[in-house]
PDB file of C-alpha atoms in Angstrom:
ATOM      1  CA  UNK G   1     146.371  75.528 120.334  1.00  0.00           C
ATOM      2  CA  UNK G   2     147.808  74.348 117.069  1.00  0.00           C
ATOM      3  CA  UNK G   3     148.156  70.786 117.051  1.00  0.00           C
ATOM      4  CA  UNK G   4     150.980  68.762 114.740  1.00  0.00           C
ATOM      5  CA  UNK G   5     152.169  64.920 114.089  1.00  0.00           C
ATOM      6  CA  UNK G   6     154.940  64.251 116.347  1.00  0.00           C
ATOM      7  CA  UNK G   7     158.166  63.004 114.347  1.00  0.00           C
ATOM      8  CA  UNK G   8     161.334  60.892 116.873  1.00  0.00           C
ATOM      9  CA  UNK G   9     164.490  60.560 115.032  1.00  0.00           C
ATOM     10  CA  UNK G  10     163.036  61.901 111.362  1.00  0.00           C
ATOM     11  CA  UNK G  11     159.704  59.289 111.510  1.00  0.00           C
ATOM     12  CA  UNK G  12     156.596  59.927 112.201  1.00  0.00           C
ATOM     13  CA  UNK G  13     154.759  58.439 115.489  1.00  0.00           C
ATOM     14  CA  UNK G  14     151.713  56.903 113.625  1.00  0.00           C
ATOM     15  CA  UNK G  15     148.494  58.327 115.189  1.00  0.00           C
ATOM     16  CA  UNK G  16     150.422  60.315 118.173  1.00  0.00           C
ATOM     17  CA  UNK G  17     149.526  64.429 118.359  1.00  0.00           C
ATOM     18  CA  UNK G  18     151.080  66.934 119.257  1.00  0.00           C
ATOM     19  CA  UNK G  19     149.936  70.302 120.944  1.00  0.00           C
ATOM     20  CA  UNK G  20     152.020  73.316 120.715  1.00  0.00           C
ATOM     21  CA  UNK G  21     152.337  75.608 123.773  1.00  0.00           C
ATOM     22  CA  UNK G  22     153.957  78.628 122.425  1.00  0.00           C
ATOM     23  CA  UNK G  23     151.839  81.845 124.183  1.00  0.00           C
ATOM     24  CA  UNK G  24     151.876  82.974 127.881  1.00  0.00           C
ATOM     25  CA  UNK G  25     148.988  81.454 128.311  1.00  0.00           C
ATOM     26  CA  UNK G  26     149.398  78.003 126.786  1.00  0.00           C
ATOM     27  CA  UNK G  27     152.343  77.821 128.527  1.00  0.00           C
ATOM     28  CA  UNK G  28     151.813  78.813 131.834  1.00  0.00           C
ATOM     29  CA  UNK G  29     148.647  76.551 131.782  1.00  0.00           C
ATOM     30  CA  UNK G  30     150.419  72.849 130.405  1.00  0.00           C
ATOM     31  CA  UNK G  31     148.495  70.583 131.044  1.00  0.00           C
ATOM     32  CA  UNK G  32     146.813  71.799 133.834  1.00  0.00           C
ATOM     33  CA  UNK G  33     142.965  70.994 133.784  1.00  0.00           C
ATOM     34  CA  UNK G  34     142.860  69.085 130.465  1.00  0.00           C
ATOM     35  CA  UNK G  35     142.448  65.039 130.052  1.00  0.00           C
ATOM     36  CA  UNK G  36     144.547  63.526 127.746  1.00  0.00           C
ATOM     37  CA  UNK G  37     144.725  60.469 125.585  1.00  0.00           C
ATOM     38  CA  UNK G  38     147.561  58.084 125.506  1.00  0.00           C
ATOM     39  CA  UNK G  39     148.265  59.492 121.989  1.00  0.00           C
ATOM     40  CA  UNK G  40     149.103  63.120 123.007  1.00  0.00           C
ATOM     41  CA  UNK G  41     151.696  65.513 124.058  1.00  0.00           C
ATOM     42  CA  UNK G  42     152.039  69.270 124.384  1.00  0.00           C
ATOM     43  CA  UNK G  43     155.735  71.184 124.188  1.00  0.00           C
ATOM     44  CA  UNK G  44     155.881  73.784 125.831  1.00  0.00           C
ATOM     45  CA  UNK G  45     158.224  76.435 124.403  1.00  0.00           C
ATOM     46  CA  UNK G  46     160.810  77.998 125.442  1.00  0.00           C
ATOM     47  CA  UNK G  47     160.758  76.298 128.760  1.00  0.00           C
ATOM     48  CA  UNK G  48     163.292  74.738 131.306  1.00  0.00           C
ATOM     49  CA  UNK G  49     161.429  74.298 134.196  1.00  0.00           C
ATOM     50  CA  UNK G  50     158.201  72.804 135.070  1.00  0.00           C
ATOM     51  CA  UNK G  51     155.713  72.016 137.440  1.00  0.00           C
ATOM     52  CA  UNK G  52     153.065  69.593 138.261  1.00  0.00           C
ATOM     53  CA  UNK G  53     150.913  71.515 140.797  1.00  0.00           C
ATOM     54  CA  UNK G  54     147.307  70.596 141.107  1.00  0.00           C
ATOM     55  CA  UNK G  55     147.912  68.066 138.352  1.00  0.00           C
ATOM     56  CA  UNK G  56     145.248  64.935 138.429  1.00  0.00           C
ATOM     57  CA  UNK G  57     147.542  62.558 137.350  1.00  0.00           C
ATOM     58  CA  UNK G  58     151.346  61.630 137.086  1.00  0.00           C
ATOM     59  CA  UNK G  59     153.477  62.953 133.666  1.00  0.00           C
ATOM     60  CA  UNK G  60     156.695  62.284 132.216  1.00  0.00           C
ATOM     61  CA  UNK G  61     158.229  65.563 130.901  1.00  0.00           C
ATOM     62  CA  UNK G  62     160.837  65.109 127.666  1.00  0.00           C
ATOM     63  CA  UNK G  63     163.280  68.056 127.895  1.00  0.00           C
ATOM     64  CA  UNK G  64     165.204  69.221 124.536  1.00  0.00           C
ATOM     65  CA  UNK G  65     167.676  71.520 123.492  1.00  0.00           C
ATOM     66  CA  UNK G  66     167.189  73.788 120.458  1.00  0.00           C
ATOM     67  CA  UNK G  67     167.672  71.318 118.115  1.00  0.00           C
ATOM     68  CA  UNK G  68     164.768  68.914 119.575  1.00  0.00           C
ATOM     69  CA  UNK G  69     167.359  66.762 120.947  1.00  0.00           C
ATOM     70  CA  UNK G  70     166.653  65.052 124.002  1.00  0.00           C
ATOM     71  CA  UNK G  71     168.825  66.336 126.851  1.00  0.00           C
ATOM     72  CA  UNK G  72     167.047  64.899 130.247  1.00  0.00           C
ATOM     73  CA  UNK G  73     163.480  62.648 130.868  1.00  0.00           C
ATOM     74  CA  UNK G  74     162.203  62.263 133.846  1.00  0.00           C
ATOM     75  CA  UNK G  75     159.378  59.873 134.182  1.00  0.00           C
ATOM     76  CA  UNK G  76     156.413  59.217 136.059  1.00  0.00           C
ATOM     77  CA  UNK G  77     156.185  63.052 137.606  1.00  0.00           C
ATOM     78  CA  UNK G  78     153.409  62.857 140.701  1.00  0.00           C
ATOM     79  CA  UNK G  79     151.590  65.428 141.740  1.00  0.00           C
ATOM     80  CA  UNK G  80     153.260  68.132 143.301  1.00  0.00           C
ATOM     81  CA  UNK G  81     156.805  67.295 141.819  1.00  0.00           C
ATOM     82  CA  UNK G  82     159.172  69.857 140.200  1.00  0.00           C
ATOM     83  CA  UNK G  83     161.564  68.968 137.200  1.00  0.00           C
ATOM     84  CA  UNK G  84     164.283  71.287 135.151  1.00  0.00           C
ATOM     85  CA  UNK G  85     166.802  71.293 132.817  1.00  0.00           C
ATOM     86  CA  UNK G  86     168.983  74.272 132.593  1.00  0.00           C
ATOM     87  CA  UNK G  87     170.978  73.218 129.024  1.00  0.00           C
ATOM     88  CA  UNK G  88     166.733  72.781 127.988  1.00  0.00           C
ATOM     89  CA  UNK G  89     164.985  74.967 125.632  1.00  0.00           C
ATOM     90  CA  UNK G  90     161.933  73.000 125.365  1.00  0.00           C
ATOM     91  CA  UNK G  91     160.379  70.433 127.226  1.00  0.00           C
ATOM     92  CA  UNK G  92     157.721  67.687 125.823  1.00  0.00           C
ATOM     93  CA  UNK G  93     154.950  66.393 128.699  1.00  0.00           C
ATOM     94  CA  UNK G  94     153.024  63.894 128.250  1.00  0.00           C
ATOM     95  CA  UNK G  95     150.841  60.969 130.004  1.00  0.00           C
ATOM     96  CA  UNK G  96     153.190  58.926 131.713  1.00  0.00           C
ATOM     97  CA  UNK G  97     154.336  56.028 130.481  1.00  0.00           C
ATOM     98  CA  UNK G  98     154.889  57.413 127.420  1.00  0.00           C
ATOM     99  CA  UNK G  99     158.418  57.634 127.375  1.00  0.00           C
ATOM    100  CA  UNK G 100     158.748  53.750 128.084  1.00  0.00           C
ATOM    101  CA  UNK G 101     155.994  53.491 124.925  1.00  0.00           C
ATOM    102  CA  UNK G 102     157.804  55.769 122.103  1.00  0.00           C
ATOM    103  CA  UNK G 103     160.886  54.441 123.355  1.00  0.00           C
ATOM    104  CA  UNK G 104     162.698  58.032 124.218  1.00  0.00           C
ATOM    105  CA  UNK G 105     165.726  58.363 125.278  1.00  0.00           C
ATOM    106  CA  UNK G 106     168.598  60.670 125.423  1.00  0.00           C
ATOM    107  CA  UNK G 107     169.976  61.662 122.349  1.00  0.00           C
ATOM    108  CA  UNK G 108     166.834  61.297 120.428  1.00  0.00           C
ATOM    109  CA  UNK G 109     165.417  63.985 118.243  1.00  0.00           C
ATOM    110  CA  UNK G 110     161.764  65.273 118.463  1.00  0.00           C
ATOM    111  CA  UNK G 111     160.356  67.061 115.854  1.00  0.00           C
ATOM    112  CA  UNK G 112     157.050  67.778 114.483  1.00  0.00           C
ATOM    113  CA  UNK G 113     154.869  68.903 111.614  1.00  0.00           C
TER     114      UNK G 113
END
């Protein structure tokens, strides 16, 4: 998985990764099975749906539109918990809380690099 510096609104997020999820594979697995740090996300692309089956812990998934601006957020996903966006083309998930942290909301732009 390639792994870039996540930019909101043009700046960079100091010491924040990002994981790309861009094959079948990647994307069909999210974050399923893998411990994160505070300081990670993966987006998952294209995607407008999501799932957080046999997830460990809660998420909050980020969902964009082709221009990495943020259409929807739903925070603090549980276990078991579905979440979609049809106007999305990519969606963002990371360790809940996150959102609240970075400060995301609606209208935003993520980009990365």
């Amino acid at each position: 998985m390639r792994v870039n510096r996540l930019m909101l609104d043009g700046e960079y997020i100091a010491g924040f990764d990002l994981g790309i999820a861009d094959s079948i594979w990647l994307r069909f697995r999210g974050l399923l099975g893998r411990k994160i740090s505070n300081n990670f996300g993966l987006i998952i692309m294209p995607c407008n749906s999501i799932h957080t089956m046999w997830m460990a812990y809660d998420i909050d998934a980020v969902f964009l539109d082709s221009k990495g601006r943020i259409t929807s957020i739903h925070q603090h996903l549980a276990p078991w918990r579905f979440a979609q966006c049809k106007n999305a083309k990519n969606v963002l998930e990371l360790k809940s809380g996150n959102v609240e942290k970075l400060k995301l909301k609606e209208g935003s732009v993520i980009s990365w690099g």
